[in-house]
Coordinates of C-alpha atoms in Angstrom, one line a residue:
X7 CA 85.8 21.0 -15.0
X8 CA 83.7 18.0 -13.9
X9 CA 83.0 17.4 -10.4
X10 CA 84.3 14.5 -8.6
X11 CA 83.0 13.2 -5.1
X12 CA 86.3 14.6 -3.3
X13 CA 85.4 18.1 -5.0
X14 CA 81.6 18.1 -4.0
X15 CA 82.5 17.0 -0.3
X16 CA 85.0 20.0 0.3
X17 CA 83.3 22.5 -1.7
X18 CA 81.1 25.6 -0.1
X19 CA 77.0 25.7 -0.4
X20 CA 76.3 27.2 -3.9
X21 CA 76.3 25.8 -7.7
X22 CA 78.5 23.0 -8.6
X23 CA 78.5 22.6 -12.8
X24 CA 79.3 19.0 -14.1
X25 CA 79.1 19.7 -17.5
X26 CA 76.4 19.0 -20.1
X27 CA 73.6 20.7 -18.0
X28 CA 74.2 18.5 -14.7
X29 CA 74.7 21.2 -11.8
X30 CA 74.6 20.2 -7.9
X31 CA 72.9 22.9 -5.7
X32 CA 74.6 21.8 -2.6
X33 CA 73.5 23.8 0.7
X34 CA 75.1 22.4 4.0
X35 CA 75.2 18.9 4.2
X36 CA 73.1 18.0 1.5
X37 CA 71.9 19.3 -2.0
X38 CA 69.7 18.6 -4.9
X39 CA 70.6 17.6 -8.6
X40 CA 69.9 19.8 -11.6
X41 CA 69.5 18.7 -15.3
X42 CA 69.2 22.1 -17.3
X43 CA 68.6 22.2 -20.7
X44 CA 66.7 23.9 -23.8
X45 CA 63.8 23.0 -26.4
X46 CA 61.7 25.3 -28.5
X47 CA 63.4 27.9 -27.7
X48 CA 62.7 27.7 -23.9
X49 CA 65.1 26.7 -20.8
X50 CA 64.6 24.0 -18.5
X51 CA 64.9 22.8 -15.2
X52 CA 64.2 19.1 -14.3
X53 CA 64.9 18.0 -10.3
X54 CA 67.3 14.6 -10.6
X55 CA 67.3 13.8 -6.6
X56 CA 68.8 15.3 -3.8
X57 CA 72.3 14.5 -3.2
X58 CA 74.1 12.7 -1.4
X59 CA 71.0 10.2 -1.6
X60 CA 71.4 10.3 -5.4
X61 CA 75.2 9.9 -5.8
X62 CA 77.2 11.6 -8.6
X63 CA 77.6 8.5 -10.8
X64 CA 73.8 8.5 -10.1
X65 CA 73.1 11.8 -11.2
X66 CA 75.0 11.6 -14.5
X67 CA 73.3 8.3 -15.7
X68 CA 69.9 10.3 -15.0
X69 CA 71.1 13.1 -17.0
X70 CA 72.4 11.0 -19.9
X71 CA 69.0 9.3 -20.0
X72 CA 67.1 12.4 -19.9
X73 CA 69.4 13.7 -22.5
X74 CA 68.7 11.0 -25.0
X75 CA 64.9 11.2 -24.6
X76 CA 65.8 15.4 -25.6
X77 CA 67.7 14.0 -28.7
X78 CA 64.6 12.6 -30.0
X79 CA 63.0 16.1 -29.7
X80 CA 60.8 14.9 -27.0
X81 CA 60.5 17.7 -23.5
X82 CA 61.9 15.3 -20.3
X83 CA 59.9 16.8 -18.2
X84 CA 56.4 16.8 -20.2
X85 CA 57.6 12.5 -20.8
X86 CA 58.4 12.1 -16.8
X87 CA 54.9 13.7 -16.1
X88 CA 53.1 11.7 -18.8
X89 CA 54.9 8.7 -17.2
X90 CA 53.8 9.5 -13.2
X91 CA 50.3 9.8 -14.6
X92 CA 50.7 6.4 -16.5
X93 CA 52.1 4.8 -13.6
X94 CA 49.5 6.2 -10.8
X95 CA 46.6 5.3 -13.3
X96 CA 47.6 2.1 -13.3
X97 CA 48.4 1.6 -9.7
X98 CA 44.6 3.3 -9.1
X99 CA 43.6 0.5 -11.6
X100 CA 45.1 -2.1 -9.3
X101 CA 43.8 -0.4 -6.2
X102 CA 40.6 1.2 -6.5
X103 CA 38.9 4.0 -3.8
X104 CA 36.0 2.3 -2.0
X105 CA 33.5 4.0 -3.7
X106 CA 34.8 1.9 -7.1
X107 CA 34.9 -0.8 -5.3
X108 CA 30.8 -0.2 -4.5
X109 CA 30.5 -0.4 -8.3
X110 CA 32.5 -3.4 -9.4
X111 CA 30.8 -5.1 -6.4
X112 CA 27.1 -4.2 -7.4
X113 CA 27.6 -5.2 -11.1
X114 CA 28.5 -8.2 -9.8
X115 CA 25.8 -9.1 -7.6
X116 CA 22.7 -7.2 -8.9
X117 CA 21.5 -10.1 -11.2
X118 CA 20.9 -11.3 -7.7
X119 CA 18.9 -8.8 -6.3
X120 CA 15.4 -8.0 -7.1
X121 CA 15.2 -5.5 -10.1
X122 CA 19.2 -5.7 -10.4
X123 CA 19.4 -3.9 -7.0
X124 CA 17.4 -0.8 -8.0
X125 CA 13.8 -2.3 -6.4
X126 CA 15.5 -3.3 -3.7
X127 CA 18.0 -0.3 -3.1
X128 CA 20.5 -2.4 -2.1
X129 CA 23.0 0.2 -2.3
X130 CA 21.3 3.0 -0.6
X131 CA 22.8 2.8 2.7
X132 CA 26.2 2.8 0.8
X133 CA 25.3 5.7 -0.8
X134 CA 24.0 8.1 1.8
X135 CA 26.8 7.2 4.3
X136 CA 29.5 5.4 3.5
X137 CA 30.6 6.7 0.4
X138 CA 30.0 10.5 1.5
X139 CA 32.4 9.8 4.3
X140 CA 35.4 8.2 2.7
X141 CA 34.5 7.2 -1.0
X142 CA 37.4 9.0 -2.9
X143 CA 39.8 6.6 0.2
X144 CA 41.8 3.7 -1.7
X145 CA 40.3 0.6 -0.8
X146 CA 43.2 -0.6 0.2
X147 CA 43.9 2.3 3.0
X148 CA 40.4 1.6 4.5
X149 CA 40.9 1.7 8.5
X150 CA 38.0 0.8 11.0
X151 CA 38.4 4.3 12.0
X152 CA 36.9 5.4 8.7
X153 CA 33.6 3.2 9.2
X154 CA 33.2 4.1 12.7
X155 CA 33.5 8.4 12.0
X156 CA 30.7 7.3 9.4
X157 CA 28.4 5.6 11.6
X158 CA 28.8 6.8 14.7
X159 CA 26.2 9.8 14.3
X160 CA 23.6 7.1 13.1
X161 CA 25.1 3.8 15.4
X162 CA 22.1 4.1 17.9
X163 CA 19.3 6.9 16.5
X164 CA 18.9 4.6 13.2
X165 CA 20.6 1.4 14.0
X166 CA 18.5 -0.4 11.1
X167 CA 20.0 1.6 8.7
X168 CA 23.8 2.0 10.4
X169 CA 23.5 -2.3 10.6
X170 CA 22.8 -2.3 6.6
X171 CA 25.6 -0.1 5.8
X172 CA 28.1 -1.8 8.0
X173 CA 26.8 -5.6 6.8
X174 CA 27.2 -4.0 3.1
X175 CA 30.4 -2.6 3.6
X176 CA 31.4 -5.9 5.0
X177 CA 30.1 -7.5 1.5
X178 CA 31.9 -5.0 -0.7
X179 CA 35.2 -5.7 1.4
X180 CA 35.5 -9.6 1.1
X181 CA 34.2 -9.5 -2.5
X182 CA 36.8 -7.0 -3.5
X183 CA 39.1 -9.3 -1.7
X184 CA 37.7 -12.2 -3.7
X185 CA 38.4 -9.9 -6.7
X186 CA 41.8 -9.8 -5.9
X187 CA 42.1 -6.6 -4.3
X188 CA 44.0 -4.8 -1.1
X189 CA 41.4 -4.8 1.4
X190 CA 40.8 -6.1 4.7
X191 CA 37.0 -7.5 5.4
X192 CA 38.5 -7.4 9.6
X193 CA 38.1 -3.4 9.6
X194 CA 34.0 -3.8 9.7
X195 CA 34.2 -6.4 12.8
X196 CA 36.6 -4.2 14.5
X197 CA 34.6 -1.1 13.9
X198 CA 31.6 -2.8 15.4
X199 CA 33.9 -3.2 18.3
X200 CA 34.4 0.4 18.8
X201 CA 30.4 1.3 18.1
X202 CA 29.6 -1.0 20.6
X203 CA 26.3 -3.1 21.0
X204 CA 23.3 -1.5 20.7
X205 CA 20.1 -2.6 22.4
X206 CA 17.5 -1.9 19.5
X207 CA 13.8 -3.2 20.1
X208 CA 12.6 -4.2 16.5
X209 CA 9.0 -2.5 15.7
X210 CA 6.5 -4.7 14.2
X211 CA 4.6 -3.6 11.5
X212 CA 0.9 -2.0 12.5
X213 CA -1.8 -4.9 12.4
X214 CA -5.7 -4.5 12.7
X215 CA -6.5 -7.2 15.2
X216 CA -7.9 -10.5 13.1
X217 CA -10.9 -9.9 15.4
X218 CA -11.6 -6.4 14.0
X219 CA -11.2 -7.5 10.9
X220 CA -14.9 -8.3 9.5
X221 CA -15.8 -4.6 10.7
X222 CA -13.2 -2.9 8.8
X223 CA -14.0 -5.1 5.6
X224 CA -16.9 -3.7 5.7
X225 CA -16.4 -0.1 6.5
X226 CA -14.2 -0.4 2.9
X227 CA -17.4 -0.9 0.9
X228 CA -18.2 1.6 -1.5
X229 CA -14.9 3.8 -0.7
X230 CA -13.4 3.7 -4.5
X231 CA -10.5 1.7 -5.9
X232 CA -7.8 1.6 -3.2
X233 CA -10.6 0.4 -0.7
X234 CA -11.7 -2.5 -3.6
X235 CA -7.9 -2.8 -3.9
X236 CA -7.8 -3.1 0.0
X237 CA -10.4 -6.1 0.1
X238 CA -9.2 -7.9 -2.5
X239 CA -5.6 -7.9 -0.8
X240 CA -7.4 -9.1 2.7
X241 CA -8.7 -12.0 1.0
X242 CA -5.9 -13.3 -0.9
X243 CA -3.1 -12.0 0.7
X244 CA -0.8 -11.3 -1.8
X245 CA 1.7 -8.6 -1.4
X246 CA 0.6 -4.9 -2.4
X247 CA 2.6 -5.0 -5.6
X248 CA 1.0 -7.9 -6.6
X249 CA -2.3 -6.8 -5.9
X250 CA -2.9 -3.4 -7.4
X251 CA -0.9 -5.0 -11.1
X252 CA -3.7 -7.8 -11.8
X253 CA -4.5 -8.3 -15.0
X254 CA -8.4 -9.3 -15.6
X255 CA -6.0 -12.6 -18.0
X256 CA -4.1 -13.8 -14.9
X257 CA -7.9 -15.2 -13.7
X258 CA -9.3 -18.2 -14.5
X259 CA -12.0 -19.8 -12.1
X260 CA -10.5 -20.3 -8.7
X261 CA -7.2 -19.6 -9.7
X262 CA -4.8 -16.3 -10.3
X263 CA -1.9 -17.0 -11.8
X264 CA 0.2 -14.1 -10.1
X265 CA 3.5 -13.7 -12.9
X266 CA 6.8 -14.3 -11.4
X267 CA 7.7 -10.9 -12.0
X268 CA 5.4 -9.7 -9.3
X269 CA 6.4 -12.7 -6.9
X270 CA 9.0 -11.4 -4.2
X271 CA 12.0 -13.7 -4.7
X272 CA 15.9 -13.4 -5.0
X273 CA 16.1 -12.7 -8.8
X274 CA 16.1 -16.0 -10.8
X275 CA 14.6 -18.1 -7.9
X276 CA 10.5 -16.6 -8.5
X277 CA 8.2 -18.8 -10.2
X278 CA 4.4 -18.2 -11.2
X279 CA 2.3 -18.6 -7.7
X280 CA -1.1 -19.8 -7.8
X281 CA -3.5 -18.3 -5.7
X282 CA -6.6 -19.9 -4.5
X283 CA -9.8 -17.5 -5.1
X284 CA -12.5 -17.8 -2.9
X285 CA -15.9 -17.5 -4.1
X286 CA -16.2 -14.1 -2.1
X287 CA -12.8 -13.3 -4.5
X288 CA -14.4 -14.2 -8.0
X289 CA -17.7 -12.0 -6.9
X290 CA -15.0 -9.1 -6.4
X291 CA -13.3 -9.7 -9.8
X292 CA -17.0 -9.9 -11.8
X293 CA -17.9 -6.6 -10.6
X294 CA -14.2 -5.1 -11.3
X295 CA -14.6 -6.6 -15.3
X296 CA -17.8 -4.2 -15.7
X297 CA -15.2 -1.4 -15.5
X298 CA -13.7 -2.4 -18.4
X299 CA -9.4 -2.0 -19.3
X300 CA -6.8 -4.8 -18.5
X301 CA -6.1 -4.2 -14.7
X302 CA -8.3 -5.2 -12.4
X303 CA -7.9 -2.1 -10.0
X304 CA -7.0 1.0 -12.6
X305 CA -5.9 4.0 -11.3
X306 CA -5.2 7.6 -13.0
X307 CA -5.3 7.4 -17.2
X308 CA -6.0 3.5 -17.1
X309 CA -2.7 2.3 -15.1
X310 CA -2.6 0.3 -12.0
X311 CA -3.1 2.1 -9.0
X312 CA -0.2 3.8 -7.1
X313 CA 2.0 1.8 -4.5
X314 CA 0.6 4.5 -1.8
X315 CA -2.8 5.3 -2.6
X316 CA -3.7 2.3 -0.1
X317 CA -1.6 2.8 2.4
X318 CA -2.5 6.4 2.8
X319 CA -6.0 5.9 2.4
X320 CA -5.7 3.9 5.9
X321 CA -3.4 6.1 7.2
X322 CA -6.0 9.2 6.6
X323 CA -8.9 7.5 8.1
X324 CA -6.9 6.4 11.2
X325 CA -6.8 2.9 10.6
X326 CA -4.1 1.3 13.2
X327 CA -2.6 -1.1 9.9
X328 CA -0.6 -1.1 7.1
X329 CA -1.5 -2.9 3.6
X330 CA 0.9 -5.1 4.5
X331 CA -0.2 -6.0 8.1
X332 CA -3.0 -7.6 6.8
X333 CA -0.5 -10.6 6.4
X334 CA 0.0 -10.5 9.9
X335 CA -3.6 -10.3 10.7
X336 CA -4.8 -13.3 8.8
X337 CA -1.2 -15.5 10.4
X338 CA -2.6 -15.1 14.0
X339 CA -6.3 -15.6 12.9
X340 CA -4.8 -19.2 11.6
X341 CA -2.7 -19.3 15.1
X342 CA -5.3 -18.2 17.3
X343 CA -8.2 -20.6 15.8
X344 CA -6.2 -23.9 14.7
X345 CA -8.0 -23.2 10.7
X346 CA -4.9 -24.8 8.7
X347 CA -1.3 -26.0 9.5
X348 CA 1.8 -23.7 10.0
X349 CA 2.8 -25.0 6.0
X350 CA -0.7 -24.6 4.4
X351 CA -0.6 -20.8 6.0
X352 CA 3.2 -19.6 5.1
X353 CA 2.3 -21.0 1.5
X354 CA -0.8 -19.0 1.6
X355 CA 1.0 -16.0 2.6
X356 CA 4.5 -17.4 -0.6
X357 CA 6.6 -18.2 1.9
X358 CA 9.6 -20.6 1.3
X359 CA 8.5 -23.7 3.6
X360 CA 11.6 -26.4 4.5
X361 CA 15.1 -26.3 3.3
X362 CA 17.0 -26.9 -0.2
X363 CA 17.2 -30.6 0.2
X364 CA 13.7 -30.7 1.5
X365 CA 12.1 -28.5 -1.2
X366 CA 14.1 -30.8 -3.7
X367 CA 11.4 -33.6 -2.9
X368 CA 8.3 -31.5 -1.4
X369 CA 7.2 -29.7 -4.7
X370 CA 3.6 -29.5 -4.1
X371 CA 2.4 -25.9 -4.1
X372 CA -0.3 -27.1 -1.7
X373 CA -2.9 -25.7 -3.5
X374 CA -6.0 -28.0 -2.7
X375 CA -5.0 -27.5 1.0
X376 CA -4.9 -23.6 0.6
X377 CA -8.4 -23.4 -1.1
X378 CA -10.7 -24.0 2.0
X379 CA -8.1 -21.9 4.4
X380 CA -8.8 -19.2 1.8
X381 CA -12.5 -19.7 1.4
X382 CA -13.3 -20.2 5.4
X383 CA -10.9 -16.7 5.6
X384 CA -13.1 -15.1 3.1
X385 CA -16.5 -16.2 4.8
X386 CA -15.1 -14.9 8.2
X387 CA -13.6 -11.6 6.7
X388 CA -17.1 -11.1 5.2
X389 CA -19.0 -11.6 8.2
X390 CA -21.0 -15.0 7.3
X391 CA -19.5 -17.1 9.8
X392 CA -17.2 -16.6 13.2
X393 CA -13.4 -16.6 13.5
X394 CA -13.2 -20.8 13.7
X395 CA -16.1 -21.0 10.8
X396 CA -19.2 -21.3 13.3
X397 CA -22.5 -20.3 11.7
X398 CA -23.8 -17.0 13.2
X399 CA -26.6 -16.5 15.1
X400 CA -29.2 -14.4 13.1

């Protein structure tokens, strides 16, 4: 006989058939709803709700359903399943764990970066902390707490590194926003808050002392390649990459033409840089040619030489520099001796100089200006005059 709501209400805790494979389990004050049937030869048991939360009337629509996907020789349960996964793939879609969110947010901004983010490794702190820690979390269930239990081991012993991965995390946030996603940018700021301020005394990179300079130049003579490399970098003071990649038809005269792909710029904003050779420079270069190849500086099988090899070749001779110090030596020579103005130097050196607007109007690369702050640089470096271009005594 088929249950009615009087029946189920007064009857004891046990099984309560409807009819056409609905049965009640009811069990004190509450039960759960049973659809039983057959297919293939196997029985069935598919959960409809508990009751009284799913009501009779409830139930039996459920079941009817159920049974009509069965008439069409389809298993209910294997279609509900199939239908969950559907449905949580598509809310996963709509709601992505953090470290998807990383992804969509780097494809979208490595045409920005320098060699799409790779050169750069813009991701990196991402990687190595944040998504370790709570990747596989839904964006949208991000909590500061997550950011700060990632962090807090590295907040003050590598607080360069923490600052990156909090800042990026901050970028991934609002641009997934942007996108259209659940997430809350707010989490980072209040995360900071709970990491609290650290104190962190930045450490300038190792510099030889512009007066030490001249020695050192020529304690580098006749110490192979890097050391070459190592001169010709002092006295143009271009970047390392830059250096140890020129190409013997990127000189002409006075002038290397370092290629925008070795110029350090946001991706899409580097042009071609002209660098002004002093006559010390173009010596340097003549002698290189009698070597023979297409870089100026080969290393190992004919390539350029390795991004370390000068580096450690200071580093093993306990030279207090880096490479890139260098830069730093020849600014406070400039500083220190009035040679050339604050523009004429941070061109020497690439640097942006002035504003959008500014830059708009000023396009001179200031080339004529650089050419005697280079050549009264190289004189000094190579000991024929003093630091403010003073003839030495013999």
């Amino acid at each position: 006989m088929a249950l009615t709501k009087l029946k189920i209400q007064h009857s004891p805790d046990g099984k309560l058939f409807d009819g056409d494979g609905l049965t009640l389990f009811r069990k004190g004050e509450g039960g759960k709803w049973i659809y039983r049937y057959s297919i293939n030869g196997k029985r069935r048991e598919m959960g409809l709700g508990s009751w009284p939360v799913v009501t009779l009337a409830q139930a039996r629509t459920l079941r009817n359903q159920w049974a009509t996907v069965l008439s069409s020789g389809k298993d209910p349960i294997a279609v509900r399943d199939a239908d969950k996964q559907s449905q949580k793939a598509e809310s996963e879609r709509h709601d992505p764990t953090f470290a998807e969110l990383v992804d969509l947010v780097f494809e979208a901004r490595k045409a920005t970066l320098r060699g799409d983010g790779e050169r750069g490794r813009w991701r990196s702190p991402l990687d190595l902390y944040m998504i370790p820690a709570f990747g596989k979390k839904l964006g949208s269930q991000l909590t500061q707490r997550d950011i700060v239990n990632a962090l807090k081991p590295i907040w003050k012993e590598k607080f360069p590194t923490a600052e990156k991965a909090i800042q990026r995390t901050k970028i991934v946030l609002r641009s997934a926003k942007r996108m259209g996603f659940a997430t809350d940018p707010d989490i980072v700021e209040s995360a900071q808050e709970i990491l609290g301020v650290v104190h962190h005394d930045v450490q300038h990179m190792p510099s030889v002392h512009w007066r030490d300079i001249p020695e050192m130049y020529q304690w580098l003579d006749g110490r192979g390649a890097s050391a070459v490399c190592l001169q010709f970098l002092i006295l143009t003071m271009v970047r390392v990459s830059g250096c140890r990649e020129a190409r013997f038809d990127e000189f002409n005269g006075n002038v290397w033409t370092l290629p925008k792909a070795r110029v350090k710029a946001r991706k899409g904003k580097a042009e071609d840089f002209r660098v002004p050779l002093a006559i010390e420079v173009q010596e340097l270069i003549k002698q290189q040619r009698g070597f023979g190849g297409e870089f100026v500086f080969p290393g190992y099988r004919g390539k350029p030489l390795s991004d370390s090899s000068m580096s450690k070749m200071l580093r093993e001779n306990g030279i207090g520099g880096t490479p890139h110090g260098f830069r730093t030596t020849f600014r406070t020579w400039v500083q220190d001796n009035e040679t050339a103005s604050g523009d004429v130097a941070e061109r020497v050196l690439g640097h942006t100089i002035g504003g959008k607007t500014e830059r708009a109007y000023a396009r001179s690369d200031l080339f004529d200006l650089r050419l005697p702050v280079m050549q009264a640089w190289a004189s000094y470096v190579t000991g024929k005059t003093g630091p403010k271009g003073e003839e030495l005594l013999p």
